[in-house]
Tab-separated table of C-alpha atoms and ligand atoms in Angstrom:
chain	number	residue	atom	x	y	z
A	538	MET	CA	-18.296	17.863	210.998
A	539	LYS	CA	-21.077	20.397	211.230
A	540	GLU	CA	-18.705	23.020	212.576
A	541	GLN	CA	-16.160	22.305	209.911
A	542	ILE	CA	-18.760	22.710	207.183
A	543	GLU	CA	-19.959	26.005	208.610
A	544	GLN	CA	-16.427	27.275	209.037
A	545	LEU	CA	-15.552	26.412	205.469
A	546	LEU	CA	-18.775	27.948	204.190
A	547	ALA	CA	-17.892	31.214	205.931
A	548	GLU	CA	-14.378	31.025	204.548
A	549	VAL	CA	-15.711	30.501	201.014
A	550	LYS	CA	-18.036	33.478	201.323
A	551	ASN	CA	-15.202	35.759	202.427
A	552	LEU	CA	-12.666	34.523	199.897
A	553	THR	CA	-11.088	37.587	198.300
A	554	CYS	CA	-8.017	36.428	196.297
A	555	LYS	CA	-7.336	38.476	193.199
A	556	THR	CA	-4.577	36.975	191.090
A	557	GLU	CA	-5.173	33.854	189.061
A	558	LYS	CA	-2.400	32.142	190.986
A	559	ASP	CA	-4.055	32.848	194.375
A	560	ILE	CA	-7.411	31.701	193.038
A	561	GLU	CA	-5.911	28.458	191.776
A	562	ASP	CA	-4.227	27.898	195.170
A	563	ALA	CA	-7.566	28.403	196.917
A	564	ARG	CA	-9.272	25.986	194.537
A	565	VAL	CA	-6.678	23.304	195.214
A	566	ARG	CA	-6.862	23.917	198.967
A	567	LEU	CA	-10.664	23.529	199.015
A	568	LEU	CA	-11.684	21.375	196.083
A	569	GLY	CA	-8.472	19.659	194.947
A	570	LYS	CA	-7.942	15.907	195.341
A	571	LYS	CA	-6.626	16.433	198.871
A	572	GLY	CA	-8.635	19.616	199.432
A	573	GLU	CA	-10.563	20.261	202.639
A	574	ILE	CA	-14.000	19.882	201.084
A	575	THR	CA	-12.936	16.703	199.292
A	576	LYS	CA	-11.705	15.356	202.625
A	577	LEU	CA	-15.110	16.032	204.191
A	578	PHE	CA	-16.740	14.017	201.417
A	579	ASP	CA	-14.377	11.126	202.281
A	580	GLU	CA	-15.324	11.402	205.965
A	581	PHE	CA	-19.006	11.543	205.004
A	582	ARG	CA	-18.816	7.907	203.855
A	583	THR	CA	-18.058	6.825	207.412
A	584	ILE	CA	-20.762	8.687	209.357
A	585	ALA	CA	-23.901	7.110	210.838
A	586	PRO	CA	-26.654	6.526	208.221
A	587	GLU	CA	-29.202	8.641	210.103
A	588	LEU	CA	-26.899	11.683	209.820
A	589	LYS	CA	-26.223	11.234	206.132
A	590	ARG	CA	-29.247	13.124	204.885
A	591	GLU	CA	-28.502	16.291	206.877
A	592	PHE	CA	-24.768	16.357	206.220
A	593	GLY	CA	-25.116	15.289	202.617
A	594	GLN	CA	-27.231	18.334	201.871
A	595	LYS	CA	-24.888	20.646	203.750
A	596	LEU	CA	-21.835	19.255	202.005
A	597	ASN	CA	-23.437	19.634	198.596
A	598	VAL	CA	-24.291	23.255	199.357
A	599	LEU	CA	-20.703	23.862	200.486
A	600	LYS	CA	-19.242	22.329	197.339
A	601	LYS	CA	-21.585	24.289	195.104
A	602	GLU	CA	-20.811	27.567	196.858
A	603	ALA	CA	-17.072	26.973	196.702
A	604	THR	CA	-17.187	26.111	193.000
A	605	ALA	CA	-19.330	29.143	192.198
A	606	LYS	CA	-17.070	31.418	194.236
A	607	ILE	CA	-13.921	30.217	192.479
A	608	GLU	CA	-15.577	30.776	189.089
A	609	GLU	CA	-16.672	34.245	190.134
A	610	LEU	CA	-13.182	35.184	191.319
A	611	LYS	CA	-11.653	33.872	188.101
A	612	ALA	CA	-14.038	35.919	185.990
A	613	ASN	CA	-13.266	39.041	188.039
A	614	ALA	CA	-9.524	38.491	187.716
A	615	GLN	CA	-9.775	38.103	183.977
A	616	ALA	CA	-11.907	41.197	183.632
A	617	ALA	CA	-9.391	43.186	185.643
A	618	GLY	CA	-6.588	41.937	183.396
A	619	GLN	CA	-4.766	40.204	186.198
A	620	THR	CA	-1.997	37.913	185.045
A	621	ALA	CA	-1.048	34.576	186.461
A	622	ASP	CA	2.251	35.996	187.619
A	623	ASP	CA	2.088	38.508	190.419
A	624	SER	CA	5.680	39.534	189.810
A	625	PHE	CA	4.851	40.965	186.376
A	626	ASP	CA	6.012	44.549	186.223
A	627	ALA	CA	4.364	46.522	183.480
A	628	THR	CA	6.807	49.389	183.922
A	629	LEU	CA	9.910	47.400	182.901
A	630	PRO	CA	11.255	48.206	179.397
A	631	GLY	CA	10.076	45.663	176.816
A	632	ASP	CA	12.180	43.297	174.683
A	633	ILE	CA	13.703	45.217	171.813
A	634	ARG	CA	12.946	43.383	168.568
A	635	ASP	CA	14.856	44.200	165.389
A	636	LEU	CA	12.344	45.466	162.893
A	637	GLY	CA	13.261	44.501	159.357
A	638	SER	CA	13.352	47.064	156.590
A	639	ARG	CA	13.337	46.974	152.821
A	640	HIS	CA	16.493	46.004	150.986
A	641	PRO	CA	17.970	48.935	148.995
A	642	VAL	CA	17.548	47.003	145.736
A	643	SER	CA	13.848	46.516	146.525
A	644	ILE	CA	13.512	50.200	147.402
A	645	ALA	CA	15.153	51.289	144.130
A	646	ARG	CA	13.074	48.806	142.137
A	647	GLN	CA	9.901	50.031	143.758
A	648	GLN	CA	10.829	53.656	143.047
A	649	ILE	CA	11.628	52.949	139.376
A	650	VAL	CA	8.390	51.004	138.940
A	651	SER	CA	6.312	53.683	140.592
A	652	ILE	CA	7.824	56.440	138.401
A	653	PHE	CA	6.983	54.544	135.208
A	654	ARG	CA	3.540	53.639	136.504
A	655	LYS	CA	2.899	57.371	136.818
A	656	PHE	CA	3.842	57.666	133.121
A	657	GLY	CA	1.196	55.040	132.303
A	658	TYR	CA	3.384	51.938	131.977
A	659	ASP	CA	2.097	48.482	132.909
A	660	VAL	CA	4.332	46.067	134.798
A	661	ALA	CA	5.130	42.635	133.362
A	662	GLU	CA	7.299	39.799	134.601
A	663	GLY	CA	8.728	36.818	132.796
A	664	PRO	CA	10.540	33.586	133.676
A	665	GLU	CA	14.088	33.640	135.042
A	666	ILE	CA	14.776	30.309	133.339
A	667	GLU	CA	14.289	31.280	129.719
A	668	ASP	CA	15.012	29.862	126.320
A	669	ASP	CA	17.551	31.031	123.776
A	670	TYR	CA	14.768	32.275	121.530
A	671	HIS	CA	13.425	34.885	123.983
A	672	VAL	CA	16.801	35.972	125.354
A	673	PHE	CA	18.736	36.118	122.078
A	674	GLU	CA	17.165	35.014	118.830
A	675	ALA	CA	13.981	37.110	118.889
A	676	LEU	CA	16.138	40.074	119.933
A	677	ASN	CA	18.142	39.910	116.730
A	678	PHE	CA	21.329	38.451	118.218
A	679	PRO	CA	23.272	36.927	115.321
A	680	PRO	CA	23.996	33.205	115.863
A	681	ASN	CA	27.651	33.793	116.814
A	682	HIS	CA	27.170	36.822	119.000
A	683	PRO	CA	29.637	36.723	121.936
A	684	ALA	CA	26.835	37.131	124.482
A	685	ARG	CA	25.707	33.610	123.616
A	686	ASP	CA	29.109	32.369	124.650
A	687	MET	CA	29.273	30.065	127.686
A	688	GLN	CA	31.406	32.785	129.333
A	689	ASP	CA	28.416	35.039	129.827
A	690	THR	CA	25.431	32.751	130.030
A	691	PHE	CA	24.503	30.027	132.502
A	692	PHE	CA	22.987	27.283	130.391
A	693	VAL	CA	20.474	24.933	131.974
A	694	SER	CA	20.315	22.575	129.015
A	695	ALA	CA	22.892	22.915	126.234
A	696	GLY	CA	23.218	21.132	122.908
A	697	HIS	CA	19.610	21.793	121.990
A	698	PRO	CA	18.385	24.054	119.145
A	699	ASN	CA	16.586	26.247	121.695
A	700	PRO	CA	18.498	25.629	124.940
A	701	LEU	CA	17.177	26.654	128.335
A	702	LEU	CA	19.283	29.201	130.175
A	703	LEU	CA	19.177	31.710	133.024
A	704	ARG	CA	18.178	34.979	131.390
A	705	THR	CA	21.076	37.382	131.014
A	706	HIS	CA	18.802	40.414	130.721
A	707	THR	CA	15.148	41.338	131.192
A	708	SER	CA	14.896	42.252	127.490
A	709	SER	CA	13.486	38.713	127.133
A	710	VAL	CA	10.322	39.978	128.839
A	711	GLN	CA	9.861	42.626	126.137
A	712	VAL	CA	9.660	39.757	123.619
A	713	ARG	CA	7.016	38.028	125.743
A	714	ALA	CA	5.129	41.339	126.063
A	715	MET	CA	5.158	41.821	122.285
A	716	GLU	CA	3.877	38.267	121.818
A	717	LYS	CA	1.055	38.627	124.304
A	718	MET	CA	-0.042	42.226	124.745
A	719	GLN	CA	-2.343	44.278	122.583
A	720	LEU	CA	-0.865	47.306	120.800
A	721	PRO	CA	-0.057	49.960	121.798
A	722	ILE	CA	2.290	48.491	124.402
A	723	ARG	CA	3.727	50.501	127.267
A	724	VAL	CA	5.358	48.202	129.753
A	725	ILE	CA	8.215	47.882	132.207
A	726	CYS	CA	9.675	44.561	133.236
A	727	PRO	CA	11.620	44.408	136.494
A	728	GLY	CA	13.430	41.215	137.414
A	729	ARG	CA	16.502	39.236	138.326
A	730	VAL	CA	19.152	38.362	135.759
A	731	PHE	CA	22.182	36.069	135.738
A	732	ARG	CA	25.587	36.257	134.093
A	733	ASN	CA	28.595	34.034	134.310
A	734	GLU	CA	30.831	36.786	135.676
A	735	ALA	CA	33.487	36.883	138.362
A	736	ILE	CA	32.203	38.717	141.444
A	737	SER	CA	33.867	42.089	142.060
A	738	ALA	CA	33.035	45.598	143.260
A	739	ARG	CA	31.538	46.347	139.848
A	740	ALA	CA	30.146	42.999	138.651
A	741	HIS	CA	28.061	40.157	140.062
A	742	CYS	CA	26.643	36.949	138.662
A	743	ILE	CA	23.157	37.822	139.924
A	744	PHE	CA	21.675	41.273	139.644
A	745	HIS	CA	18.460	43.090	138.757
A	746	GLN	CA	17.261	45.042	135.762
A	747	VAL	CA	14.239	46.977	134.634
A	748	GLU	CA	13.402	46.765	130.959
A	749	GLY	CA	11.089	49.323	129.364
A	750	LEU	CA	9.194	49.089	126.090
A	751	TYR	CA	6.854	51.461	124.279
A	752	ILE	CA	5.352	50.532	120.915
A	753	ASP	CA	2.744	52.540	119.042
A	754	GLU	CA	2.294	54.320	115.732
A	755	ASN	CA	4.741	57.201	115.223
A	756	VAL	CA	6.931	56.655	118.295
A	757	THR	CA	10.145	58.610	117.744
A	758	PHE	CA	13.583	59.002	119.292
A	759	ALA	CA	12.366	62.325	120.723
A	760	ASP	CA	9.749	60.390	122.746
A	761	LEU	CA	12.486	58.119	124.066
A	762	LYS	CA	14.643	61.062	125.057
A	763	GLN	CA	11.780	62.764	126.866
A	764	ALA	CA	10.764	59.589	128.719
A	765	ILE	CA	14.339	59.062	129.945
A	766	LEU	CA	14.748	62.727	130.911
A	767	LEU	CA	11.534	62.685	132.952
A	768	PHE	CA	12.548	59.433	134.619
A	769	ALA	CA	16.027	60.769	135.471
A	770	ARG	CA	14.567	63.906	137.039
A	771	GLU	CA	12.080	61.927	139.127
A	772	MET	CA	14.788	59.533	140.266
A	773	PHE	CA	17.779	61.820	140.813
A	774	GLY	CA	16.240	65.277	141.306
A	775	PRO	CA	14.631	68.018	139.196
A	776	ASP	CA	17.910	69.630	138.043
A	777	THR	CA	19.268	66.396	136.556
A	778	GLN	CA	20.542	66.649	132.972
A	779	ILE	CA	20.936	63.725	130.597
A	780	ARG	CA	23.184	63.097	127.628
A	781	MET	CA	23.044	60.319	125.081
A	782	ARG	CA	26.036	58.624	123.502
A	783	PRO	CA	25.712	56.467	120.375
A	784	SER	CA	26.053	52.778	121.183
A	785	TYR	CA	25.236	49.352	119.812
A	786	PHE	CA	22.698	46.715	120.875
A	787	PRO	CA	21.457	44.037	118.471
A	788	PHE	CA	17.814	44.756	119.328
A	789	THR	CA	17.740	48.547	118.879
A	790	GLU	CA	18.677	50.813	115.970
A	791	PRO	CA	19.807	53.464	116.570
A	792	SER	CA	21.051	52.647	120.090
A	793	ALA	CA	22.352	54.903	122.803
A	794	GLU	CA	23.784	54.880	126.272
A	795	VAL	CA	22.431	57.493	128.663
A	796	ASP	CA	24.390	59.408	131.264
A	797	VAL	CA	22.934	61.617	133.985
A	798	SER	CA	24.690	64.654	135.404
A	799	CYS	CA	26.506	63.651	138.586
A	800	ASN	CA	24.197	64.256	141.525
A	801	ILE	CA	27.155	64.684	143.884
A	802	CYS	CA	29.153	67.442	142.192
A	803	HIS	CA	26.369	68.638	139.866
A	804	GLY	CA	28.575	68.313	136.821
A	805	LYS	CA	31.717	69.910	138.245
A	806	GLY	CA	33.611	66.639	138.452
A	807	CYS	CA	34.289	64.506	141.540
A	808	ASN	CA	35.649	61.053	142.360
A	809	ILE	CA	32.198	59.432	142.023
A	810	CYS	CA	31.917	60.541	138.365
A	811	LYS	CA	35.692	60.260	137.958
A	812	GLY	CA	35.957	63.920	137.139
A	813	THR	CA	33.648	63.742	134.123
A	814	GLY	CA	30.488	65.187	135.688
A	815	TRP	CA	28.449	62.322	134.159
A	816	LEU	CA	27.294	58.864	135.292
A	817	GLU	CA	26.036	56.130	132.980
A	818	ILE	CA	22.556	54.858	133.899
A	819	LEU	CA	21.102	52.828	131.047
A	820	GLY	CA	21.081	51.552	127.482
A	821	CYS	CA	18.263	52.289	125.052
A	822	GLY	CA	17.240	52.755	121.459
A	823	MET	CA	14.536	52.427	118.844
A	824	VAL	CA	13.308	48.829	118.626
A	825	ASP	CA	14.920	47.217	115.574
A	826	PRO	CA	12.299	46.415	112.874
A	827	ASN	CA	13.619	42.813	112.874
A	828	VAL	CA	12.628	42.524	116.551
A	829	LEU	CA	9.127	43.862	115.892
A	830	GLU	CA	8.646	41.502	112.940
A	831	ALA	CA	9.965	38.472	114.886
A	832	SER	CA	7.074	38.976	117.328
A	833	GLY	CA	4.507	39.544	114.574
A	834	ILE	CA	4.313	43.357	114.755
A	835	ASP	CA	4.087	45.265	111.478
A	836	SER	CA	7.245	47.410	111.476
A	837	LYS	CA	5.875	49.602	108.659
A	838	LYS	CA	2.958	50.676	110.828
A	839	TYR	CA	4.478	50.579	114.310
A	840	SER	CA	7.675	51.810	115.872
A	841	GLY	CA	8.872	51.834	119.443
A	842	PHE	CA	11.635	52.427	121.892
A	843	ALA	CA	13.182	50.219	124.545
A	844	PHE	CA	15.531	50.789	127.426
A	845	GLY	CA	17.188	48.686	130.079
A	846	MET	CA	18.797	49.641	133.366
A	847	GLY	CA	20.521	47.854	136.217
A	848	ILE	CA	18.722	48.385	139.508
A	849	GLU	CA	21.870	47.947	141.610
A	850	ARG	CA	23.578	50.567	139.465
A	851	ILE	CA	20.742	53.072	139.877
A	852	ALA	CA	20.775	52.412	143.641
A	853	MET	CA	24.580	52.824	143.759
A	854	LEU	CA	24.361	56.194	142.048
A	855	LYS	CA	21.445	57.362	144.124
A	856	TRP	CA	22.920	56.393	147.470
A	857	GLN	CA	26.653	56.439	146.647
A	858	VAL	CA	27.275	52.770	147.265
A	859	ASN	CA	30.775	52.009	146.021
A	860	ASP	CA	30.786	48.218	145.994
A	861	LEU	CA	28.154	45.971	144.415
A	862	ARG	CA	28.958	43.193	146.886
A	863	HIS	CA	27.386	45.166	149.747
A	864	TYR	CA	23.983	44.348	148.261
A	865	PHE	CA	24.484	40.623	148.697
A	866	GLU	CA	26.302	40.298	152.001
A	867	ASN	CA	23.445	41.211	154.328
A	868	ASP	CA	25.678	43.196	156.646
A	869	MET	CA	23.215	44.789	159.057
A	870	ARG	CA	25.303	47.962	159.289
A	871	PHE	CA	24.825	48.473	155.555
A	872	LEU	CA	21.154	47.473	155.455
A	873	ARG	CA	20.270	49.748	158.380
A	874	GLU	CA	21.448	52.751	156.364
A	875	PHE	CA	18.309	52.323	154.273
A	876	SER	CA	15.791	51.732	157.037
A	877	SER	CA	14.425	55.267	156.805
A	878	CYS	CA	14.223	55.464	152.997
A	879	VAL	CA	10.788	56.601	151.984
A	880	GLU	CA	8.964	54.734	149.278
A	881	VAL	CA	7.218	56.785	146.632
B	1321	DAH	N1	19.591	44.365	127.680
B	1321	DAH	C1	20.670	45.308	127.799
B	1321	DAH	C2	21.694	44.778	128.786
B	1321	DAH	O1	21.397	43.882	129.523
B	1321	DAH	C3	20.161	46.637	128.271
B	1321	DAH	C4	19.389	47.318	127.198
B	1321	DAH	C5	20.026	48.140	126.324
B	1321	DAH	C6	18.033	47.112	127.087
B	1321	DAH	C7	19.334	48.752	125.305
B	1321	DAH	C8	17.324	47.762	126.071
B	1321	DAH	C9	17.994	48.584	125.197
B	1321	DAH	O2	16.018	47.607	125.905
B	1321	DAH	O3	17.295	49.189	124.225
B	1321	DAH	O4	22.770	45.284	128.862
């Protein structure tokens, strides 16, 4: 037994394994349940009592040394960054993970918001499930206006004087802004809207809009025109021209629709602008005095302008997307086209 102890002690002292696996093997071989040192302890029970003192001490020293050595080797291996698996090859190419990127609608939304932030607009959001009052009534929609028709609006609760519905436009948030915010108000309201429409290349039942609202003393149509022109140039390039066509919305008077010069043919006429040289981007106008008064704003003292644009539409024009459905189908080939778009 004496020889065995000395032999093992020498072995422990010279132990040089480096990987965690080798160290664990050595530990099991020496100190494991059936390990050599453990076996010696079993044998120790059977030796003559007069030898116990001497061998007991020796065995304890051996066990201590072995345990300390294993700990030391483990610490060294960890410090050297050894892994448990010796076959690990750091030079092999790694797993290629698909990195996600922003959705084009998010990119366009972010760009629109950041342009108006630069102009000093705040950002406000409102509920997607709205009531009739904020979507229609406060915006001067007459009671029988076709937009209230079940064809266009998803109602959540009908047959109520102020039914709940999925908002059909973000103009509802301008009402909430007028109710809550201190004058002057300069705010944009991005968000998701819902309409009971058949899905096609040009229409969808879910899409996104950005509403804009500016109310102060002496706000004029010239201010509106300038704000839209500056926006268009930031969004579509510094040479962009705009034109305004008279239009009708219940909540603005006068109202207009705005076109930008086609950024593909620069006004010459192409198949994107259908030969006209112009592309429609938004609706706007001077806030109707009835709308100001409905939200408790003195229309004799204050005036304002509002505008509303579809984010998908802006993104389609900017990146020449020809079918609205691409935005909703999550086809990776389409989404990857936008992975290098820079946010502003
Ligand atoms: N809410 C309108 C729509 O969904 C867009 C719009 C037009 C908003 C004119 C406005 C505006 O604020 O003045 O089609």
